[in-house]
CSV table of C-alpha atoms and ligand atoms in Angstrom, one decimal:
chain,number,residue,atom,x,y,z
A,1,UNK,CA,11.3,-16.3,-65.1
A,2,UNK,CA,11.5,-13.3,-62.6
A,3,UNK,CA,14.8,-13.5,-60.6
A,4,UNK,CA,14.9,-15.2,-57.1
A,5,UNK,CA,13.4,-12.7,-54.5
A,6,UNK,CA,14.8,-11.8,-51.2
A,7,UNK,CA,13.7,-12.8,-48.2
A,8,UNK,CA,14.0,-9.8,-45.5
A,9,UNK,CA,14.0,-11.5,-42.1
A,10,UNK,CA,14.2,-9.0,-39.2
A,11,UNK,CA,17.9,-8.3,-39.4
A,12,UNK,CA,18.6,-11.2,-42.0
A,13,UNK,CA,18.5,-10.7,-45.8
A,14,UNK,CA,18.9,-13.9,-47.6
A,15,UNK,CA,17.4,-15.3,-50.8
A,16,UNK,CA,14.3,-17.2,-50.7
A,17,UNK,CA,15.8,-19.2,-52.7
A,18,UNK,CA,18.9,-21.5,-52.6
A,19,UNK,CA,20.7,-24.7,-53.7
A,20,UNK,CA,20.6,-27.8,-52.1
A,21,UNK,CA,23.6,-30.2,-52.5
A,22,UNK,CA,23.2,-33.3,-50.4
A,23,UNK,CA,24.3,-36.1,-52.1
A,24,UNK,CA,25.5,-34.2,-55.1
A,25,UNK,CA,29.3,-35.6,-55.1
A,26,UNK,CA,30.6,-35.7,-59.0
A,27,UNK,CA,32.2,-33.0,-60.0
A,28,UNK,CA,30.7,-32.8,-63.5
A,29,UNK,CA,26.8,-32.7,-61.3
A,30,UNK,CA,28.7,-29.9,-59.4
A,31,UNK,CA,29.8,-27.7,-62.0
A,32,UNK,CA,26.8,-27.9,-64.1
A,33,UNK,CA,24.6,-27.3,-61.3
A,34,UNK,CA,26.5,-24.5,-60.0
A,35,UNK,CA,26.8,-23.0,-63.7
A,36,UNK,CA,23.2,-23.2,-64.4
A,37,UNK,CA,22.2,-21.8,-60.9
A,38,UNK,CA,24.2,-18.9,-60.9
A,39,UNK,CA,22.9,-17.7,-64.3
A,40,UNK,CA,19.4,-18.4,-63.2
A,41,UNK,CA,20.1,-16.1,-60.3
A,42,UNK,CA,20.6,-18.5,-56.9
A,43,UNK,CA,23.5,-17.3,-54.8
A,44,UNK,CA,23.0,-19.3,-52.0
A,45,UNK,CA,24.5,-22.7,-51.9
A,46,UNK,CA,23.8,-25.1,-48.6
A,47,UNK,CA,27.1,-27.4,-49.0
A,48,UNK,CA,28.2,-29.4,-45.4
A,49,UNK,CA,31.4,-31.5,-44.5
A,50,UNK,CA,29.4,-34.2,-43.9
A,51,UNK,CA,28.2,-34.4,-47.9
A,52,UNK,CA,31.9,-34.3,-48.9
A,53,UNK,CA,31.1,-32.1,-51.1
A,54,UNK,CA,33.4,-28.9,-50.5
A,55,UNK,CA,36.3,-29.4,-52.6
A,56,UNK,CA,33.6,-30.3,-55.6
A,57,UNK,CA,31.9,-27.1,-54.9
A,58,UNK,CA,35.1,-24.9,-54.7
A,59,UNK,CA,36.3,-26.2,-58.1
A,60,UNK,CA,32.5,-26.0,-59.4
A,61,UNK,CA,32.9,-22.1,-58.5
A,62,UNK,CA,36.4,-21.8,-60.0
A,63,UNK,CA,35.9,-23.8,-63.1
A,64,UNK,CA,32.6,-21.2,-63.6
A,65,UNK,CA,34.4,-17.9,-62.9
A,66,UNK,CA,32.0,-17.6,-60.7
A,67,UNK,CA,33.5,-14.1,-57.8
A,68,UNK,CA,33.4,-15.2,-54.1
A,69,UNK,CA,31.6,-12.2,-53.4
A,70,UNK,CA,28.7,-13.2,-55.4
A,71,UNK,CA,27.6,-15.9,-53.3
A,72,UNK,CA,26.7,-17.2,-50.3
A,73,UNK,CA,28.1,-20.6,-49.4
A,74,UNK,CA,26.1,-22.2,-46.3
A,75,UNK,CA,28.2,-24.9,-44.4
A,76,UNK,CA,27.7,-27.1,-41.6
A,77,UNK,CA,29.7,-28.7,-38.5
A,78,UNK,CA,29.6,-32.0,-38.9
A,79,UNK,CA,28.7,-34.4,-34.9
A,80,UNK,CA,32.4,-35.9,-34.7
A,81,UNK,CA,33.2,-32.0,-34.1
A,82,UNK,CA,31.1,-30.6,-31.4
A,83,UNK,CA,32.8,-28.9,-29.0
A,84,UNK,CA,34.6,-25.5,-28.6
A,85,UNK,CA,37.8,-26.4,-29.9
A,86,UNK,CA,36.7,-29.0,-32.1
A,87,UNK,CA,33.9,-27.0,-34.5
A,88,UNK,CA,37.2,-24.2,-35.1
A,89,UNK,CA,39.5,-26.5,-36.3
A,90,UNK,CA,36.5,-28.1,-38.5
A,91,UNK,CA,35.6,-24.9,-39.9
A,92,UNK,CA,39.0,-23.7,-40.8
A,93,UNK,CA,39.4,-27.1,-42.3
A,94,UNK,CA,36.3,-26.3,-44.3
A,95,UNK,CA,37.3,-22.9,-45.4
A,96,UNK,CA,40.8,-24.2,-46.1
A,97,UNK,CA,38.8,-26.4,-48.4
A,98,UNK,CA,36.7,-24.3,-50.3
A,99,UNK,CA,39.5,-21.6,-50.6
A,100,UNK,CA,37.8,-18.9,-49.0
A,101,UNK,CA,38.3,-16.2,-46.0
A,102,UNK,CA,34.5,-16.7,-44.8
A,103,UNK,CA,31.7,-18.4,-44.6
A,104,UNK,CA,28.5,-16.6,-45.1
A,105,UNK,CA,26.7,-19.3,-42.6
A,106,UNK,CA,27.4,-21.9,-40.6
A,107,UNK,CA,25.6,-24.7,-38.9
A,108,UNK,CA,25.7,-27.3,-36.2
A,109,UNK,CA,24.3,-29.6,-38.5
A,110,UNK,CA,22.5,-32.0,-35.1
A,111,UNK,CA,22.2,-31.4,-32.0
A,112,UNK,CA,23.8,-33.9,-29.6
A,113,UNK,CA,21.3,-36.6,-29.3
A,114,UNK,CA,19.5,-37.1,-25.8
A,115,UNK,CA,19.5,-40.5,-26.6
A,116,UNK,CA,23.0,-40.7,-26.8
A,117,UNK,CA,24.3,-38.0,-24.7
A,118,UNK,CA,23.0,-36.9,-20.6
A,119,UNK,CA,24.8,-33.5,-20.9
A,120,UNK,CA,23.1,-32.8,-24.1
A,121,UNK,CA,22.8,-29.4,-23.1
A,122,UNK,CA,26.4,-29.0,-22.3
A,123,UNK,CA,27.4,-30.0,-25.6
A,124,UNK,CA,25.6,-27.9,-27.6
A,125,UNK,CA,26.5,-24.5,-25.3
A,126,UNK,CA,30.4,-25.5,-25.9
A,127,UNK,CA,29.5,-26.1,-29.6
A,128,UNK,CA,28.0,-22.8,-29.7
A,129,UNK,CA,30.5,-21.7,-27.8
A,130,UNK,CA,32.8,-21.9,-30.3
A,131,UNK,CA,31.1,-20.7,-33.1
A,132,UNK,CA,30.3,-17.6,-31.5
A,133,UNK,CA,34.2,-17.2,-31.4
A,134,UNK,CA,34.3,-17.9,-35.7
A,135,UNK,CA,31.7,-15.0,-35.8
A,136,UNK,CA,34.3,-12.8,-33.6
A,137,UNK,CA,37.1,-13.7,-35.2
A,138,UNK,CA,35.6,-12.7,-39.1
A,139,UNK,CA,36.0,-16.2,-40.2
A,140,UNK,CA,32.3,-16.9,-40.0
A,141,UNK,CA,29.4,-13.7,-41.1
A,142,UNK,CA,26.2,-15.6,-39.7
A,143,UNK,CA,25.6,-18.5,-37.6
A,144,UNK,CA,22.7,-21.2,-36.9
A,145,UNK,CA,22.1,-24.5,-36.3
A,146,UNK,CA,19.7,-27.4,-38.2
A,147,UNK,CA,17.6,-29.9,-36.7
A,148,UNK,CA,16.9,-27.8,-33.5
A,149,UNK,CA,13.7,-28.6,-31.9
A,150,UNK,CA,12.6,-26.4,-29.4
A,151,UNK,CA,13.6,-27.2,-26.5
A,152,UNK,CA,17.6,-27.2,-27.9
A,153,UNK,CA,16.9,-24.0,-29.1
A,154,UNK,CA,15.6,-23.0,-25.9
A,155,UNK,CA,18.3,-24.7,-23.7
A,156,UNK,CA,20.5,-22.8,-26.2
A,157,UNK,CA,19.6,-19.6,-25.5
A,158,UNK,CA,20.2,-19.3,-21.5
A,159,UNK,CA,24.2,-19.2,-22.6
A,160,UNK,CA,24.3,-18.0,-26.0
A,161,UNK,CA,25.5,-14.5,-26.4
A,162,UNK,CA,24.7,-14.5,-30.2
A,163,UNK,CA,21.1,-15.8,-31.2
A,164,UNK,CA,20.9,-18.3,-34.0
A,165,UNK,CA,19.3,-16.8,-37.0
A,166,UNK,CA,18.3,-19.9,-38.8
A,167,UNK,CA,17.7,-23.6,-37.9
A,168,UNK,CA,17.8,-25.5,-41.3
A,169,UNK,CA,14.5,-28.0,-40.5
A,170,UNK,CA,12.7,-30.3,-42.8
A,171,UNK,CA,9.5,-28.3,-43.8
A,172,UNK,CA,7.3,-29.5,-46.3
A,173,UNK,CA,3.7,-30.0,-46.9
A,174,UNK,CA,2.8,-33.0,-44.8
A,175,UNK,CA,5.6,-32.1,-42.6
A,176,UNK,CA,5.8,-28.3,-41.2
A,177,UNK,CA,6.6,-28.8,-38.0
A,178,UNK,CA,3.9,-26.0,-37.0
A,179,UNK,CA,4.9,-25.4,-33.2
A,180,UNK,CA,8.9,-25.3,-33.8
A,181,UNK,CA,8.2,-22.8,-36.8
A,182,UNK,CA,5.7,-20.7,-34.6
A,183,UNK,CA,8.6,-20.9,-32.1
A,184,UNK,CA,11.2,-19.7,-34.3
A,185,UNK,CA,8.9,-16.9,-35.9
A,186,UNK,CA,8.2,-15.8,-32.6
A,187,UNK,CA,12.1,-15.6,-32.0
A,188,UNK,CA,13.2,-13.8,-35.3
A,189,UNK,CA,14.9,-17.7,-36.8
A,190,UNK,CA,14.5,-18.2,-39.9
A,191,UNK,CA,13.2,-21.1,-41.0
A,192,UNK,CA,15.2,-22.9,-44.1
A,193,UNK,CA,13.7,-25.7,-45.5
A,194,UNK,CA,15.9,-28.5,-45.7
A,195,UNK,CA,13.6,-31.1,-48.2
A,196,UNK,CA,11.4,-28.9,-48.9
A,197,UNK,CA,10.3,-31.2,-51.6
A,198,UNK,CA,9.7,-33.9,-49.2
A,199,UNK,CA,12.9,-35.9,-50.5
A,200,UNK,CA,11.1,-35.7,-53.9
A,201,UNK,CA,8.3,-38.5,-52.3
A,202,UNK,CA,5.5,-36.0,-52.2
A,203,UNK,CA,5.1,-34.8,-55.3
A,204,UNK,CA,2.2,-36.9,-56.1
A,205,UNK,CA,-0.1,-35.8,-53.2
A,206,UNK,CA,-3.6,-35.2,-54.9
A,207,UNK,CA,-3.8,-31.9,-53.0
A,208,UNK,CA,-0.9,-30.5,-54.3
A,209,UNK,CA,-1.8,-32.0,-57.6
A,210,UNK,CA,-5.3,-30.0,-57.8
A,211,UNK,CA,-4.0,-26.8,-56.8
A,212,UNK,CA,-0.9,-26.7,-59.8
A,213,UNK,CA,-3.2,-28.0,-61.7
A,214,UNK,CA,-5.3,-24.9,-61.4
A,215,UNK,CA,-2.3,-22.4,-61.2
A,216,UNK,CA,-0.3,-24.3,-64.4
A,217,UNK,CA,2.3,-24.8,-62.3
A,218,UNK,CA,3.8,-27.9,-60.6
A,219,UNK,CA,3.8,-29.7,-57.5
A,220,UNK,CA,7.0,-28.9,-56.6
A,221,UNK,CA,6.6,-25.0,-57.3
A,222,UNK,CA,3.5,-25.2,-55.2
A,223,UNK,CA,5.4,-27.1,-52.4
A,224,UNK,CA,8.5,-23.9,-53.1
A,225,UNK,CA,5.7,-21.4,-53.1
A,226,UNK,CA,3.9,-22.5,-50.0
A,227,UNK,CA,7.0,-21.7,-48.6
A,228,UNK,CA,8.0,-18.8,-49.4
A,229,UNK,CA,4.6,-17.8,-48.7
A,230,UNK,CA,5.6,-18.9,-45.1
A,231,UNK,CA,8.7,-16.6,-45.1
A,232,UNK,CA,10.6,-19.7,-44.9
A,233,UNK,CA,13.7,-19.8,-47.2
A,234,UNK,CA,13.8,-23.2,-49.2
A,235,UNK,CA,16.8,-25.3,-50.7
A,236,UNK,CA,15.8,-27.7,-53.4
A,237,UNK,CA,18.5,-30.5,-54.4
A,238,UNK,CA,18.2,-31.2,-57.8
A,239,UNK,CA,21.2,-32.5,-60.4
A,240,UNK,CA,18.0,-31.3,-63.5
A,241,UNK,CA,19.1,-28.3,-65.1
A,242,UNK,CA,15.6,-27.6,-65.9
A,243,UNK,CA,14.5,-28.0,-62.5
A,244,UNK,CA,16.7,-25.9,-61.4
A,245,UNK,CA,14.8,-23.4,-63.6
A,246,UNK,CA,11.5,-24.9,-63.0
A,247,UNK,CA,11.9,-24.4,-59.2
A,248,UNK,CA,13.4,-21.0,-59.2
A,249,UNK,CA,9.9,-19.4,-61.5
A,250,UNK,CA,7.9,-19.3,-58.2
A,251,UNK,CA,7.9,-15.8,-58.2
A,252,UNK,CA,5.2,-14.9,-60.8
A,253,UNK,CA,1.9,-16.4,-58.8
A,254,UNK,CA,0.7,-16.4,-55.7
A,255,UNK,CA,-1.4,-19.0,-53.3
A,256,UNK,CA,-4.8,-17.6,-51.5
A,257,UNK,CA,-5.1,-18.7,-48.0
A,258,UNK,CA,-7.7,-21.6,-48.8
A,259,UNK,CA,-5.3,-22.8,-50.9
A,260,UNK,CA,-2.6,-22.3,-47.9
A,261,UNK,CA,-4.3,-23.5,-45.6
A,262,UNK,CA,-5.4,-26.9,-47.2
A,263,UNK,CA,-2.0,-27.6,-48.0
A,264,UNK,CA,-1.5,-26.8,-44.4
A,265,UNK,CA,-4.0,-29.4,-43.0
A,266,UNK,CA,-2.1,-32.2,-45.4
A,267,UNK,CA,-0.7,-35.2,-43.3
A,268,UNK,CA,2.3,-36.9,-43.7
A,269,UNK,CA,2.5,-37.8,-47.1
A,270,UNK,CA,6.7,-38.5,-47.1
A,271,UNK,CA,10.2,-37.3,-46.5
A,272,UNK,CA,12.7,-38.1,-43.9
A,273,UNK,CA,11.2,-37.2,-40.7
A,274,UNK,CA,14.1,-37.7,-38.3
A,275,UNK,CA,13.7,-36.6,-34.9
A,276,UNK,CA,16.9,-35.7,-34.0
A,277,UNK,CA,16.2,-36.5,-30.2
A,278,UNK,CA,15.2,-40.6,-31.3
A,279,UNK,CA,18.4,-40.8,-34.2
A,280,UNK,CA,21.9,-42.4,-32.6
A,281,UNK,CA,23.3,-43.1,-35.8
A,282,UNK,CA,24.2,-39.1,-36.1
A,283,UNK,CA,25.9,-39.0,-32.6
B,1,NAP,N1,20.1,-29.8,-42.4
B,1,NAP,C1,20.5,-31.3,-42.3
B,1,NAP,O1,20.1,-32.1,-41.7
B,1,NAP,C2,19.4,-31.5,-43.8
B,1,NAP,C3,19.0,-32.6,-43.9
B,1,NAP,C4,18.1,-32.8,-45.7
B,1,NAP,C5,18.6,-31.9,-46.4
B,1,NAP,N2,19.1,-31.0,-46.4
B,1,NAP,C6,19.5,-30.2,-47.3
B,1,NAP,O2,18.6,-29.7,-48.1
B,1,NAP,C7,18.6,-29.8,-49.2
B,1,NAP,C8,17.2,-30.3,-50.0
B,1,NAP,O3,16.5,-31.5,-49.3
B,1,NAP,P1,16.9,-33.0,-50.5
B,1,NAP,O4,18.2,-33.5,-51.3
B,1,NAP,O5,16.4,-34.2,-48.6
B,1,NAP,O6,15.5,-33.1,-50.4
B,1,NAP,P2,14.4,-32.2,-51.6
B,1,NAP,O7,14.8,-31.1,-52.0
B,1,NAP,O8,13.1,-32.2,-51.2
B,1,NAP,O9,14.1,-32.9,-53.1
B,1,NAP,C9,15.0,-33.7,-53.8
B,1,NAP,C10,14.5,-34.4,-54.9
B,1,NAP,O10,13.5,-34.4,-55.6
B,1,NAP,C11,14.2,-34.3,-57.3
B,1,NAP,N3,13.0,-32.6,-57.6
B,1,NAP,C12,14.0,-31.4,-57.2
B,1,NAP,N4,13.4,-30.9,-57.8
B,1,NAP,C13,12.4,-31.2,-58.5
B,1,NAP,C14,11.0,-30.9,-59.7
B,1,NAP,N5,10.9,-29.7,-60.1
B,1,NAP,N6,10.4,-31.4,-59.9
B,1,NAP,C15,10.3,-33.4,-59.5
B,1,NAP,N7,11.5,-33.4,-59.0
B,1,NAP,C16,12.1,-32.7,-58.4
B,1,NAP,C17,15.2,-34.4,-56.8
B,1,NAP,O11,15.7,-35.3,-58.1
B,1,NAP,P3,16.9,-34.7,-59.3
B,1,NAP,O12,18.3,-34.9,-58.4
B,1,NAP,O13,16.9,-36.0,-59.6
B,1,NAP,O14,16.2,-33.7,-59.4
B,1,NAP,C18,15.9,-35.0,-55.8
B,1,NAP,O15,15.2,-36.4,-56.2
B,1,NAP,C19,19.4,-31.3,-49.6
B,1,NAP,O16,20.5,-31.2,-50.7
B,1,NAP,C20,20.4,-30.3,-48.3
B,1,NAP,O17,21.3,-28.9,-48.8
B,1,NAP,C21,19.8,-30.3,-45.2
């Protein structure tokens, strides 16, 4: 198996593949995932305050004797901690839980929703100011966002001093959010694919199956290869150690332009597809 390659994207160098951890809360699962992932060459781990797994993750690193400086830890601030002061407090609380001096990536989990907040633009700008201050204080190396649409990004750019390096959005065959994808490319904002396997719901798609058969690969591997050929970093989640290996075994083949076009054209066939302006349950 090939090692995980690096996505060089403007000034940012980040692995093409990281480990998603949403719904990995059990200590034993986290320990075995972190151990196996690390030995396979995964270095980027995507955790979140909202996943309640920061402490479990820290224990997994410690129990597996993994040096902190070999990891890229990406954490997220939850919606209840928006605003300059609160985001600073939340970050410090997360650092304390993980027992680290810094985060490699710190992301806003969701933009303030238009449905709930008339002043969404102001709230996001104030939260971002707090994120920037964390960089100035040396607590965070890179800051970014999740689930931001083009409009949210454009609004943020009116007042930001530091540009978001990442927009982590749902991105998979059947849901590539082409307009947002193209906007991020034009702005040199890296797309990080959350749910790159459509939350496990798209793997029986017939187009993916046909291409997978010709390449002697699984449909999951086709989804991930498609993402990385689009300069997207993907963070699939699995608690199955064989699948961790399978998901990383995508650097020894290429999809043709024709195959990529076929995958681009797949209509929605599964996934979460949450519109960040429509949701109300996330605050
Ligand atoms: N920022 C956000 O708002 C946001 C939203 C969603 C996700 N995320 C991040 O993105 C990560 C990934 O997204 P996700 O967890 O929604 O879904 P995903 O990675 O697209 O899919 C995960 C599902 O696919 C299965 N799976 C994994 N590898 C497989 C393989 N090779 N073959 C067959 N099935 C496979 C997993 O089951 P097993 O575990 O049983 O293998 C799980 O059911 C999350 O863990 C989280 O870190 C962020």
